[in-house]
mmCIF file with all atom_site columns, C-alpha atoms in Angstrom:
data_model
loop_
_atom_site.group_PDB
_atom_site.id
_atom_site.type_symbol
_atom_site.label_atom_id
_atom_site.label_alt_id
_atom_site.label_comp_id
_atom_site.label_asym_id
_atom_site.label_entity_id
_atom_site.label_seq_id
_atom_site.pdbx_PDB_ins_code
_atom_site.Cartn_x
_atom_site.Cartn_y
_atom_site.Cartn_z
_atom_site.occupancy
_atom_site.B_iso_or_equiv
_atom_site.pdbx_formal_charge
_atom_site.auth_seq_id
_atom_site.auth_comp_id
_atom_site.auth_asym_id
_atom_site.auth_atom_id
_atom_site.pdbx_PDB_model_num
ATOM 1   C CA . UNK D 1 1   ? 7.644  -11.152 13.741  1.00 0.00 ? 1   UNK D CA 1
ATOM 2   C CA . UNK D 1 2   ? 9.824  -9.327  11.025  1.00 0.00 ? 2   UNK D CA 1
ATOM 3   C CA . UNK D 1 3   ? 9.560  -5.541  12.216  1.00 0.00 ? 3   UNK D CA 1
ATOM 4   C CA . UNK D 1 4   ? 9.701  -3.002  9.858   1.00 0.00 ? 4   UNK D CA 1
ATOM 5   C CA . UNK D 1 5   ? 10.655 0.670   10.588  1.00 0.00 ? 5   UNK D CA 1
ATOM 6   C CA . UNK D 1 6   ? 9.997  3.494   7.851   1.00 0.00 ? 6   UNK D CA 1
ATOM 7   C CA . UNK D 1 7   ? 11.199 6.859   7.999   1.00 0.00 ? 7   UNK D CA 1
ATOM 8   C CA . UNK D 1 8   ? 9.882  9.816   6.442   1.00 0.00 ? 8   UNK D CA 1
ATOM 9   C CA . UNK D 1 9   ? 10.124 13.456  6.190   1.00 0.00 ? 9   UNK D CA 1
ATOM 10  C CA . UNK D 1 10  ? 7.143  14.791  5.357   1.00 0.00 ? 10  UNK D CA 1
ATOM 11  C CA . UNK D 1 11  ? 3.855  13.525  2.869   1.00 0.00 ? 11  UNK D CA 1
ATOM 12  C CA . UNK D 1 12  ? 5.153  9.954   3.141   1.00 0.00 ? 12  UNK D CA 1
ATOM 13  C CA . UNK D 1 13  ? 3.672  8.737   -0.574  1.00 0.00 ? 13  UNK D CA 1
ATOM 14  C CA . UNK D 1 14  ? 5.797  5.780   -0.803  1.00 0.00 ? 14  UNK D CA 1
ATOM 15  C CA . UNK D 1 15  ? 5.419  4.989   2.773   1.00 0.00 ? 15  UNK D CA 1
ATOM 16  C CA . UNK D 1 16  ? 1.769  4.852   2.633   1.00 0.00 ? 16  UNK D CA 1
ATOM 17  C CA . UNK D 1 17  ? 2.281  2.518   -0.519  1.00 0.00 ? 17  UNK D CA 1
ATOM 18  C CA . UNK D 1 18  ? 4.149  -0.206  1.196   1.00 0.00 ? 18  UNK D CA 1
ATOM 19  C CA . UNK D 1 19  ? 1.342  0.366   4.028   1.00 0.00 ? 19  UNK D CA 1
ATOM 20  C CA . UNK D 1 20  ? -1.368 -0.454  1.757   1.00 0.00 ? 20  UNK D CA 1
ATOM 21  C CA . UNK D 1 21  ? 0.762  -3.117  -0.016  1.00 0.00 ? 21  UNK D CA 1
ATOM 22  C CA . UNK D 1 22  ? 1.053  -4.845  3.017   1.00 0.00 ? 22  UNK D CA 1
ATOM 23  C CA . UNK D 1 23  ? -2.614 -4.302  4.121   1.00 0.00 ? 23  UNK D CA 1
ATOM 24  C CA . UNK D 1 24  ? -3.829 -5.729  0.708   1.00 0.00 ? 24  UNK D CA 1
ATOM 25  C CA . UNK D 1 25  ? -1.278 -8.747  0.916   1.00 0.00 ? 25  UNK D CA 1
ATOM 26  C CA . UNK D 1 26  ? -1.641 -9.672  4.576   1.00 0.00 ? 26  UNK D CA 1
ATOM 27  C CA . UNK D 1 27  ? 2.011  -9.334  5.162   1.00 0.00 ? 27  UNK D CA 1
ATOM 28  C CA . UNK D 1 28  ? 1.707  -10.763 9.018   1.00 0.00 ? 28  UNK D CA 1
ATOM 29  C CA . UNK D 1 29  ? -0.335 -13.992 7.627   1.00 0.00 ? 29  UNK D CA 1
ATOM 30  C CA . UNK D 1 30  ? 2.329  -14.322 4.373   1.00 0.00 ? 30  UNK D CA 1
ATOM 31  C CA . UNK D 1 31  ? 5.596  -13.800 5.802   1.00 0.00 ? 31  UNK D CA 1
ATOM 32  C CA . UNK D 1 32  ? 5.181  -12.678 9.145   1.00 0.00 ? 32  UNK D CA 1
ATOM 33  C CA . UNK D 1 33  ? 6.377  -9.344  8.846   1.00 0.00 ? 33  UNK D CA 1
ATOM 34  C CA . UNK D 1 34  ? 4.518  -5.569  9.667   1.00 0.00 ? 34  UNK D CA 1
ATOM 35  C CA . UNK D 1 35  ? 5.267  -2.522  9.785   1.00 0.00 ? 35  UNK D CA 1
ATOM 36  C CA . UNK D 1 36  ? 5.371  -1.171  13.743  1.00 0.00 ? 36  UNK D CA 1
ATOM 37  C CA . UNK D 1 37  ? 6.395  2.076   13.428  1.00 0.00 ? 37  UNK D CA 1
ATOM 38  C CA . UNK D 1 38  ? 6.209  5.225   11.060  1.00 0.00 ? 38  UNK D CA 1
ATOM 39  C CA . UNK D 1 39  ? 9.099  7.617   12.571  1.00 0.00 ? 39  UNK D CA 1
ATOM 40  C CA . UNK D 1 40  ? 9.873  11.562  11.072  1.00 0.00 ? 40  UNK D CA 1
ATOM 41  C CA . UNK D 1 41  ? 12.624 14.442  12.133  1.00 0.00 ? 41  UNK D CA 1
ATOM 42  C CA . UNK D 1 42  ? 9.772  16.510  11.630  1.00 0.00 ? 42  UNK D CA 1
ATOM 43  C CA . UNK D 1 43  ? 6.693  17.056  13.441  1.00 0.00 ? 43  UNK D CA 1
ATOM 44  C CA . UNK D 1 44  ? 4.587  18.074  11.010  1.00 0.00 ? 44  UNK D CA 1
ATOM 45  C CA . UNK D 1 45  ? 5.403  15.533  8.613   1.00 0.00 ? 45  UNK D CA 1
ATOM 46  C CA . UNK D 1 46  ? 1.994  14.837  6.997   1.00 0.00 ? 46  UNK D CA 1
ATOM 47  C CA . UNK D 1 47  ? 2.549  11.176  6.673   1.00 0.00 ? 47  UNK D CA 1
ATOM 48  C CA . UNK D 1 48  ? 2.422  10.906  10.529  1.00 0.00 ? 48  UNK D CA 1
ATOM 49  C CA . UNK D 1 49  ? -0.836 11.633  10.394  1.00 0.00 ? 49  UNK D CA 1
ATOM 50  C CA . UNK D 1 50  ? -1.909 9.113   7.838   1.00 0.00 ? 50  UNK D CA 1
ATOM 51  C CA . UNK D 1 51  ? 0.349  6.179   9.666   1.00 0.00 ? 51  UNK D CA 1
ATOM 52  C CA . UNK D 1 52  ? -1.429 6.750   13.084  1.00 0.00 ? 52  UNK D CA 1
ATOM 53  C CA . UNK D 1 53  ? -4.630 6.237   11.223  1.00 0.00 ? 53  UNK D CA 1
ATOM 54  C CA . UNK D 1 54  ? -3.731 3.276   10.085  1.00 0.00 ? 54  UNK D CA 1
ATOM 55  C CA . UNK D 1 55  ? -2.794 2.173   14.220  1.00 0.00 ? 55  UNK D CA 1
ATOM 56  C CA . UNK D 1 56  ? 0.419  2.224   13.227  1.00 0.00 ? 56  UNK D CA 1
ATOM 57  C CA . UNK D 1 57  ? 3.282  3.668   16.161  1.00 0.00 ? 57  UNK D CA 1
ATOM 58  C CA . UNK D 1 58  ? 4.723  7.015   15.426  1.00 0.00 ? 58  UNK D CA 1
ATOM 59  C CA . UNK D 1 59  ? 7.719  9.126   16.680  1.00 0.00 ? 59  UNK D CA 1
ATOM 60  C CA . UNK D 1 60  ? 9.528  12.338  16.260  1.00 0.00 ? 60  UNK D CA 1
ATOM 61  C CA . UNK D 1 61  ? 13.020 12.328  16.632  1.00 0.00 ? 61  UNK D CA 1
ATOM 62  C CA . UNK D 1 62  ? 13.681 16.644  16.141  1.00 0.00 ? 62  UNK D CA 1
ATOM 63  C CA . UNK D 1 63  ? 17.269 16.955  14.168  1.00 0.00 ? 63  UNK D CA 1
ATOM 64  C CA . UNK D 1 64  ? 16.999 20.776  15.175  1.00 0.00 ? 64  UNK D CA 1
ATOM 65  C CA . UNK D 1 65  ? 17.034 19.523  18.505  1.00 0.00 ? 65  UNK D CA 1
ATOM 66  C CA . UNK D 1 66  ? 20.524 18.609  18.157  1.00 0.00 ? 66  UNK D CA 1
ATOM 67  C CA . UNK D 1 67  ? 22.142 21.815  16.596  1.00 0.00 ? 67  UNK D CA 1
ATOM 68  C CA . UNK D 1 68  ? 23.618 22.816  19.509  1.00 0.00 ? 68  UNK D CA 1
ATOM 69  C CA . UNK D 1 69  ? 25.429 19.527  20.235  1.00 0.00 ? 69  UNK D CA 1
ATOM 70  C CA . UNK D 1 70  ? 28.959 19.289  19.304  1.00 0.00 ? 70  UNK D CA 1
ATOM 71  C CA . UNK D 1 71  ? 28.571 16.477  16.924  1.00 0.00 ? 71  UNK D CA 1
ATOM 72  C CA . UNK D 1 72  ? 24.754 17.346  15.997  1.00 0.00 ? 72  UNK D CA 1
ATOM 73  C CA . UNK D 1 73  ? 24.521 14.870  13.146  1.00 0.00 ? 73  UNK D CA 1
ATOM 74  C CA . UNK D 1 74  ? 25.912 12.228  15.531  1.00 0.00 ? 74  UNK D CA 1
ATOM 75  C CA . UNK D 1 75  ? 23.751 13.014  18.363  1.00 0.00 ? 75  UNK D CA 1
ATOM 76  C CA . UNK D 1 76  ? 20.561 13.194  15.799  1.00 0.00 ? 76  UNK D CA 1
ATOM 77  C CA . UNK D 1 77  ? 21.764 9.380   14.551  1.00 0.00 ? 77  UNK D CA 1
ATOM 78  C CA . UNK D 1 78  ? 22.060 8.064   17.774  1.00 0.00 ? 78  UNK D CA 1
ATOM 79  C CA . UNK D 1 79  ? 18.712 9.184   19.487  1.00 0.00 ? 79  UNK D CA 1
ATOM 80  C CA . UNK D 1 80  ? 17.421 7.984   16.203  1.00 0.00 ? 80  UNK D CA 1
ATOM 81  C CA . UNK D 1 81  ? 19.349 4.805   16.741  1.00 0.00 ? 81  UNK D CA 1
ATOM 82  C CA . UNK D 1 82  ? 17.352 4.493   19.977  1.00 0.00 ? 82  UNK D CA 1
ATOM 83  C CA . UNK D 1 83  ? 14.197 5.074   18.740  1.00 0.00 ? 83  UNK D CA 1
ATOM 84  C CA . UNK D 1 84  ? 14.311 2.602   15.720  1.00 0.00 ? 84  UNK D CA 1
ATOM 85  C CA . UNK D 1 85  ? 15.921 -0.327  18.416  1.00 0.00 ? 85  UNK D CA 1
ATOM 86  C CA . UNK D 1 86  ? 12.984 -0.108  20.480  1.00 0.00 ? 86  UNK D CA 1
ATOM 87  C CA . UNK D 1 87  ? 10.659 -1.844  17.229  1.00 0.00 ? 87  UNK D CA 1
ATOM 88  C CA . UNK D 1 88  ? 13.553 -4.717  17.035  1.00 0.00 ? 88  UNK D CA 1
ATOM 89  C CA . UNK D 1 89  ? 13.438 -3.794  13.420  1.00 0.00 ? 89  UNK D CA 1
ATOM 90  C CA . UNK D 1 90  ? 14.045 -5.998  10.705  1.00 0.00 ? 90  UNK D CA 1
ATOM 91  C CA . UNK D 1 91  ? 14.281 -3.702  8.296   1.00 0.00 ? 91  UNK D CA 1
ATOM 92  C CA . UNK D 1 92  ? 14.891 -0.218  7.852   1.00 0.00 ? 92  UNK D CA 1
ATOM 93  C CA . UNK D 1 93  ? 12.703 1.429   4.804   1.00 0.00 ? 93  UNK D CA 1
ATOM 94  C CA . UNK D 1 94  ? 13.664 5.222   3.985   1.00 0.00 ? 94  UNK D CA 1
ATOM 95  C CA . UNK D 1 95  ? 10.772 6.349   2.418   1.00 0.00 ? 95  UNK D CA 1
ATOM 96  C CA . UNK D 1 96  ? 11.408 10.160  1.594   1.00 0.00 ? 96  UNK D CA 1
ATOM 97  C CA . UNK D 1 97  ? 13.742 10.842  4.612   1.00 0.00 ? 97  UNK D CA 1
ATOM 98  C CA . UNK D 1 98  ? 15.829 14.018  3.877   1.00 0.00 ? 98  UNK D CA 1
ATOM 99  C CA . UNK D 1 99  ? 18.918 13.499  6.184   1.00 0.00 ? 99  UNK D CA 1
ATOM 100 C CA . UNK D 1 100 ? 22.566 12.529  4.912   1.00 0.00 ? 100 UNK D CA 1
ATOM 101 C CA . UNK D 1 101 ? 22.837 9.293   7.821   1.00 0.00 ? 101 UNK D CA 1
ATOM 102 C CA . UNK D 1 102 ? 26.404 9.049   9.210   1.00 0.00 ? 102 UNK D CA 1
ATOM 103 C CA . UNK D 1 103 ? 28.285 6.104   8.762   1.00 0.00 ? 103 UNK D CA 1
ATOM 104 C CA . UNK D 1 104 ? 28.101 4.634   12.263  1.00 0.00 ? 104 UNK D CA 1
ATOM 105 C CA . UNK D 1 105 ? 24.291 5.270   11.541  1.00 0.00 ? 105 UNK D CA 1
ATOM 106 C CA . UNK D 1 106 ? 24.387 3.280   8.298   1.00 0.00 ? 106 UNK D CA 1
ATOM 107 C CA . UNK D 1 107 ? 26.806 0.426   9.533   1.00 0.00 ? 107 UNK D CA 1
ATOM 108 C CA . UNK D 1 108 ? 24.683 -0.406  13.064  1.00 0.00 ? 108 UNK D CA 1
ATOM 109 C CA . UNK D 1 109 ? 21.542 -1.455  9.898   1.00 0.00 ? 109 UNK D CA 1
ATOM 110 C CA . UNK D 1 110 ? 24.351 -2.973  7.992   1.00 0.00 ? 110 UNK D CA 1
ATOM 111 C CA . UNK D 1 111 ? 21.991 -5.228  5.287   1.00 0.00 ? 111 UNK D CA 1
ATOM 112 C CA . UNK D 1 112 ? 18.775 -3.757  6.383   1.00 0.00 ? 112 UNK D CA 1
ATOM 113 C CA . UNK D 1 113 ? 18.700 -0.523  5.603   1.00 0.00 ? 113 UNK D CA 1
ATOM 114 C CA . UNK D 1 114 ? 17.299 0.560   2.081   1.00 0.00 ? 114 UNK D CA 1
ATOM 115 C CA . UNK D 1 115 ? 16.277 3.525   0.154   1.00 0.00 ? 115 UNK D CA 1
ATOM 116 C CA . UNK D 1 116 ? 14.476 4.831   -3.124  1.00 0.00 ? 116 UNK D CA 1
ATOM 117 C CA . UNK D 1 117 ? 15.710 7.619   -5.082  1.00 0.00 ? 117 UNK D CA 1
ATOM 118 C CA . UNK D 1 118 ? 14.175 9.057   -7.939  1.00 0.00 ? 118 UNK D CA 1
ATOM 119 C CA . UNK D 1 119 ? 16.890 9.040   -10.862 1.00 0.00 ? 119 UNK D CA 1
ATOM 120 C CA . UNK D 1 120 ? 17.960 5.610   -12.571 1.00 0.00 ? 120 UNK D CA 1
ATOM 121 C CA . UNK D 1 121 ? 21.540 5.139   -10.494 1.00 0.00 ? 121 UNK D CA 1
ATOM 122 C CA . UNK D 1 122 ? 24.327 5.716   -10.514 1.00 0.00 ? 122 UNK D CA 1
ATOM 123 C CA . UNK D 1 123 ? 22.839 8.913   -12.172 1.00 0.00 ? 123 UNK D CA 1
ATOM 124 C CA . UNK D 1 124 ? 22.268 12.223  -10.709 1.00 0.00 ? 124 UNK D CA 1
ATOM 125 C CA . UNK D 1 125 ? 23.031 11.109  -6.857  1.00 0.00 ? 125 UNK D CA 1
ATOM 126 C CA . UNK D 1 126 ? 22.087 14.055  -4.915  1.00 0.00 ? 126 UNK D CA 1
ATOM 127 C CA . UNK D 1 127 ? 18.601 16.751  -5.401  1.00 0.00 ? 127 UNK D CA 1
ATOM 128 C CA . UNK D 1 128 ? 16.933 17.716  -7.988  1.00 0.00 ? 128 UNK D CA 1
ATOM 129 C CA . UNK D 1 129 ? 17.010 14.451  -10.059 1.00 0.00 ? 129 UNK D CA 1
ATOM 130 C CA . UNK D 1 130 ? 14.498 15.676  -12.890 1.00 0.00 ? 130 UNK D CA 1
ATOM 131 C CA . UNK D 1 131 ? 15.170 19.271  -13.367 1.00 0.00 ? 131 UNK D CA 1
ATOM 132 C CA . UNK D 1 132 ? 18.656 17.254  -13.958 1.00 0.00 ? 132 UNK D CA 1
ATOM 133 C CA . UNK D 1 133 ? 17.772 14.639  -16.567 1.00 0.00 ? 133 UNK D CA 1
ATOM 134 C CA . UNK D 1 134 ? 15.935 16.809  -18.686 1.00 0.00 ? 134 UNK D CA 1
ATOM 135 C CA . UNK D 1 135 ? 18.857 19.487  -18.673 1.00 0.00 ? 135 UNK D CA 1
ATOM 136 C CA . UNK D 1 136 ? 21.208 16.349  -19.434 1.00 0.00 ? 136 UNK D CA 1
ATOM 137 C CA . UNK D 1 137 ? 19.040 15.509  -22.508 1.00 0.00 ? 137 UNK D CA 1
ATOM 138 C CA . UNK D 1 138 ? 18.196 12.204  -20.874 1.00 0.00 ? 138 UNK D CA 1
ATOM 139 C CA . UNK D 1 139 ? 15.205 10.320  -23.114 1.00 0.00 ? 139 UNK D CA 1
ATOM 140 C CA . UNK D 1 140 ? 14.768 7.790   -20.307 1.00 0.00 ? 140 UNK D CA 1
ATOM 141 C CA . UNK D 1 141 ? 14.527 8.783   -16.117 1.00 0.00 ? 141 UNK D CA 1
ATOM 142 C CA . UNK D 1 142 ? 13.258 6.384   -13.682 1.00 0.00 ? 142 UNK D CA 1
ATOM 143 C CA . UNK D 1 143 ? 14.097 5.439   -10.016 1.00 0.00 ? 143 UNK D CA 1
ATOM 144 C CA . UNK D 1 144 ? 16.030 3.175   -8.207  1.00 0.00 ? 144 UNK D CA 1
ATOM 145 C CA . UNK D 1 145 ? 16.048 1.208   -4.649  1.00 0.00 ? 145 UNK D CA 1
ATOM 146 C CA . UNK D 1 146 ? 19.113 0.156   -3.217  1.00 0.00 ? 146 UNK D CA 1
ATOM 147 C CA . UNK D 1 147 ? 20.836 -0.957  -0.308  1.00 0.00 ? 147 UNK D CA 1
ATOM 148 C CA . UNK D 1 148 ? 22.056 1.919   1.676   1.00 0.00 ? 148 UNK D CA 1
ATOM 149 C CA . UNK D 1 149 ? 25.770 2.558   1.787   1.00 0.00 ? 149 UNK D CA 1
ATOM 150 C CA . UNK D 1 150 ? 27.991 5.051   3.645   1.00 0.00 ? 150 UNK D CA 1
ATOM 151 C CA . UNK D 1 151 ? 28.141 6.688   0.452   1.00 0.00 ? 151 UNK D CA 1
ATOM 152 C CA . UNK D 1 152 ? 25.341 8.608   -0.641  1.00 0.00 ? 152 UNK D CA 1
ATOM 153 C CA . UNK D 1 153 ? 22.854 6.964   -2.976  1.00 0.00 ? 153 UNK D CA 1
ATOM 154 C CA . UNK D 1 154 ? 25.175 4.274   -3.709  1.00 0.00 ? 154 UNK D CA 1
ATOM 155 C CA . UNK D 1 155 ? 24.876 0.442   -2.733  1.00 0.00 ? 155 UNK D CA 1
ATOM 156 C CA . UNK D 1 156 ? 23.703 -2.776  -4.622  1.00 0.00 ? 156 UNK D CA 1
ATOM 157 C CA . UNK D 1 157 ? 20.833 -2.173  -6.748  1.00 0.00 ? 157 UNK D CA 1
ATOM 158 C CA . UNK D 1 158 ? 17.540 -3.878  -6.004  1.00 0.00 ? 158 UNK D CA 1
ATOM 159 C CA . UNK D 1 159 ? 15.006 -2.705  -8.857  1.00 0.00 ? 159 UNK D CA 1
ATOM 160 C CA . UNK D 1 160 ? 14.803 0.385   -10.982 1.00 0.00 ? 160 UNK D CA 1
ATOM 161 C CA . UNK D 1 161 ? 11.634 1.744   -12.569 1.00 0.00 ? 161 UNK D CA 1
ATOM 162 C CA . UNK D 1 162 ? 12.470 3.125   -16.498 1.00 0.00 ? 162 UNK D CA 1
ATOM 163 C CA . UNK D 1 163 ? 10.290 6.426   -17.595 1.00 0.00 ? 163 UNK D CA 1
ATOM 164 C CA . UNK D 1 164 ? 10.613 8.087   -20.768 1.00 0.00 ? 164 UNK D CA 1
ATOM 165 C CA . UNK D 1 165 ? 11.331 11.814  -20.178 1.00 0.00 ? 165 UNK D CA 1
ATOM 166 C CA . UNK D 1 166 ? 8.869  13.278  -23.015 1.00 0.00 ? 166 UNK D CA 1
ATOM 167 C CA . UNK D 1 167 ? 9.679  16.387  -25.380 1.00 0.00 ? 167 UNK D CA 1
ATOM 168 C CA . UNK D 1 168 ? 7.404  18.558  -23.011 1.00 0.00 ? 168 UNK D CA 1
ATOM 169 C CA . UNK D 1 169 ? 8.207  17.517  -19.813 1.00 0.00 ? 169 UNK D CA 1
ATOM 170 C CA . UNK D 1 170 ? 8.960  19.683  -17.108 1.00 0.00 ? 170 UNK D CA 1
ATOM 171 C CA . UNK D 1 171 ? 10.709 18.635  -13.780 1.00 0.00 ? 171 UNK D CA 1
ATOM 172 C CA . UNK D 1 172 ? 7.396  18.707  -12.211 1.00 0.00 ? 172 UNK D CA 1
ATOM 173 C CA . UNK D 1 173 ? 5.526  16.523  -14.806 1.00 0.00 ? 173 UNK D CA 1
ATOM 174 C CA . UNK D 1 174 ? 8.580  13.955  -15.091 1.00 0.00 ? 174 UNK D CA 1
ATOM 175 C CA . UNK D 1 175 ? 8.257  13.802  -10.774 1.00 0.00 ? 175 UNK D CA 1
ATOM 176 C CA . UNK D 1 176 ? 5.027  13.016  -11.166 1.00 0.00 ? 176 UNK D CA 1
ATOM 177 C CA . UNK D 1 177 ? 5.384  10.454  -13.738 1.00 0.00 ? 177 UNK D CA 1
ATOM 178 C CA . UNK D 1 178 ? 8.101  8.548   -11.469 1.00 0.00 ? 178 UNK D CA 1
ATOM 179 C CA . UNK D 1 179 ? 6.584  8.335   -8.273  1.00 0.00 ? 179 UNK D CA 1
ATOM 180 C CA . UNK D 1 180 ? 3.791  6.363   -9.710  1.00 0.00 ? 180 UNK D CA 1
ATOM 181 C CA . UNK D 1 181 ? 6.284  4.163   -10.628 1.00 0.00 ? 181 UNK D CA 1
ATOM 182 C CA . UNK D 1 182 ? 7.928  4.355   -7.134  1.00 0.00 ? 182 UNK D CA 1
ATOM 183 C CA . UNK D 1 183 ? 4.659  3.462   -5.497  1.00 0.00 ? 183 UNK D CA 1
ATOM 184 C CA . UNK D 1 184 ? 5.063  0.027   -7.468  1.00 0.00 ? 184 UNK D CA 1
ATOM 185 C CA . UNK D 1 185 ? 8.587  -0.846  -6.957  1.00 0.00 ? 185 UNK D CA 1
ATOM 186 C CA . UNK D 1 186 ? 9.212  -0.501  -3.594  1.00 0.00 ? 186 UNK D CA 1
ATOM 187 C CA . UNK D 1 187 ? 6.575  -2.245  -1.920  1.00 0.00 ? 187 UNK D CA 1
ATOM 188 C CA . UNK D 1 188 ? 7.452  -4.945  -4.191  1.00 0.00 ? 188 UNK D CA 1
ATOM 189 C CA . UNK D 1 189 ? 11.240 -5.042  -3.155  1.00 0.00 ? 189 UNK D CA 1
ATOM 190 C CA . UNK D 1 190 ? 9.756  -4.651  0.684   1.00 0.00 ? 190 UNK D CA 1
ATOM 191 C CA . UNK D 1 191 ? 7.816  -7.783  0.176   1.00 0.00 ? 191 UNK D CA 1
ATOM 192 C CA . UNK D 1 192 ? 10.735 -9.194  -1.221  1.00 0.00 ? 192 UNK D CA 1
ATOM 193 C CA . UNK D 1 193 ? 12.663 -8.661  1.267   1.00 0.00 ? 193 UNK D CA 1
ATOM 194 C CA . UNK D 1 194 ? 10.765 -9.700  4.231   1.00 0.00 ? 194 UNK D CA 1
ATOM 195 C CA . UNK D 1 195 ? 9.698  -13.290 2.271   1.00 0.00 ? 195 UNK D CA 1
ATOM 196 C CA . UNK D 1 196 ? 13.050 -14.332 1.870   1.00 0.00 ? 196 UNK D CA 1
ATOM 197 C CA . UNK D 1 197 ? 13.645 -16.071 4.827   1.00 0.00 ? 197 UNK D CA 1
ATOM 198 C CA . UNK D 1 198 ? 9.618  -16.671 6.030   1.00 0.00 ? 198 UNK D CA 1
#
């Protein structure tokens, strides 16, 4: 069975997606693949609540747990590390996961670790994508998933979504307007990804 791990930080929109995409597709009767477990740094991460209603596994891994540690953001990675391991994943989905992963972190899920970020890279790496795009004078915003690389929001691209930014558009409305399109993509590139070698 082809594990897959997704970590989130809090609603867990596109996480919920790729659960329903698999759901609706019968991912463990196409390509042998599921997703066993939904894991967050934060506790009350609302998407936690919608994964273990699904019977999927949950976990909290704390990163304020590790502020007092000499090395917190290594400590954080490795008890995350440990948690992930115990699913045998095959892949590693970041689905809204707010923490900058260190590159031991990164190079232990060497070619199966991926992400989604909401600009069209390599544009506006980073926060606040939209607010950015529209103060750039961009017509056209989008997002992007990608293999995850040591460097931040970098890595091969594996599909972008393309949105017109509109004359009106605030960072708010454009947001909006690209997660539905992130909702699409990266289930798709999940399936993908976990077909490849059914």
């Amino acid at each position: 069975m082809k594990n897959i791990v997704i970590l989130i930080s809090g609603g867990g929109s596109n996480m919920a997606a790729i659960v329903r995409t698999a759901q609706a597709q019968n991912w463990v009767k196409q390509f042998n693949a599921h997703i066993s477990a939904v894991i967050s740094n934060k506790a009350d991460a609302k998407g936690l609540v919608f994964a273990k209603e699904q019977g999927i596994a949950t976990a909290v891994v704390d990163h304020k747990a590790f502020a007092d540690q000499p090395q917190p953001r290594e400590a954080f990675d490795a008890a995350l590390m440990a948690e992930i391991d115990k699913h045998q994943p095959y892949l590693v989905v970041l689905a809204g996961f707010m923490r900058i992963l260190t590159p031991g972190f990164v190079a232990h899920y060497e070619g199966r670790l991926i992400n989604i970020h909401p600009s069209l890279l390599p544009a506006f790496t980073g926060l606040n994508t939209h607010a950015r795009a529209i103060e750039a004078g961009c017509k056209f915003a989008g997002a992007t998933v990608h293999r995850v690389t040591a460097e931040l929001d970098h890595g091969p691209i594996l599909a972008q979504a393309i949105v017109p930014v509109l004359p009106d558009d605030t960072a708010d409305s454009l947001a909006a307007r690209v997660l539905t399109q992130e909702h699409l993509i990266y289930p798709k590139v999940v399936a993908e990804l976990v077909s490849s070698t059914c």
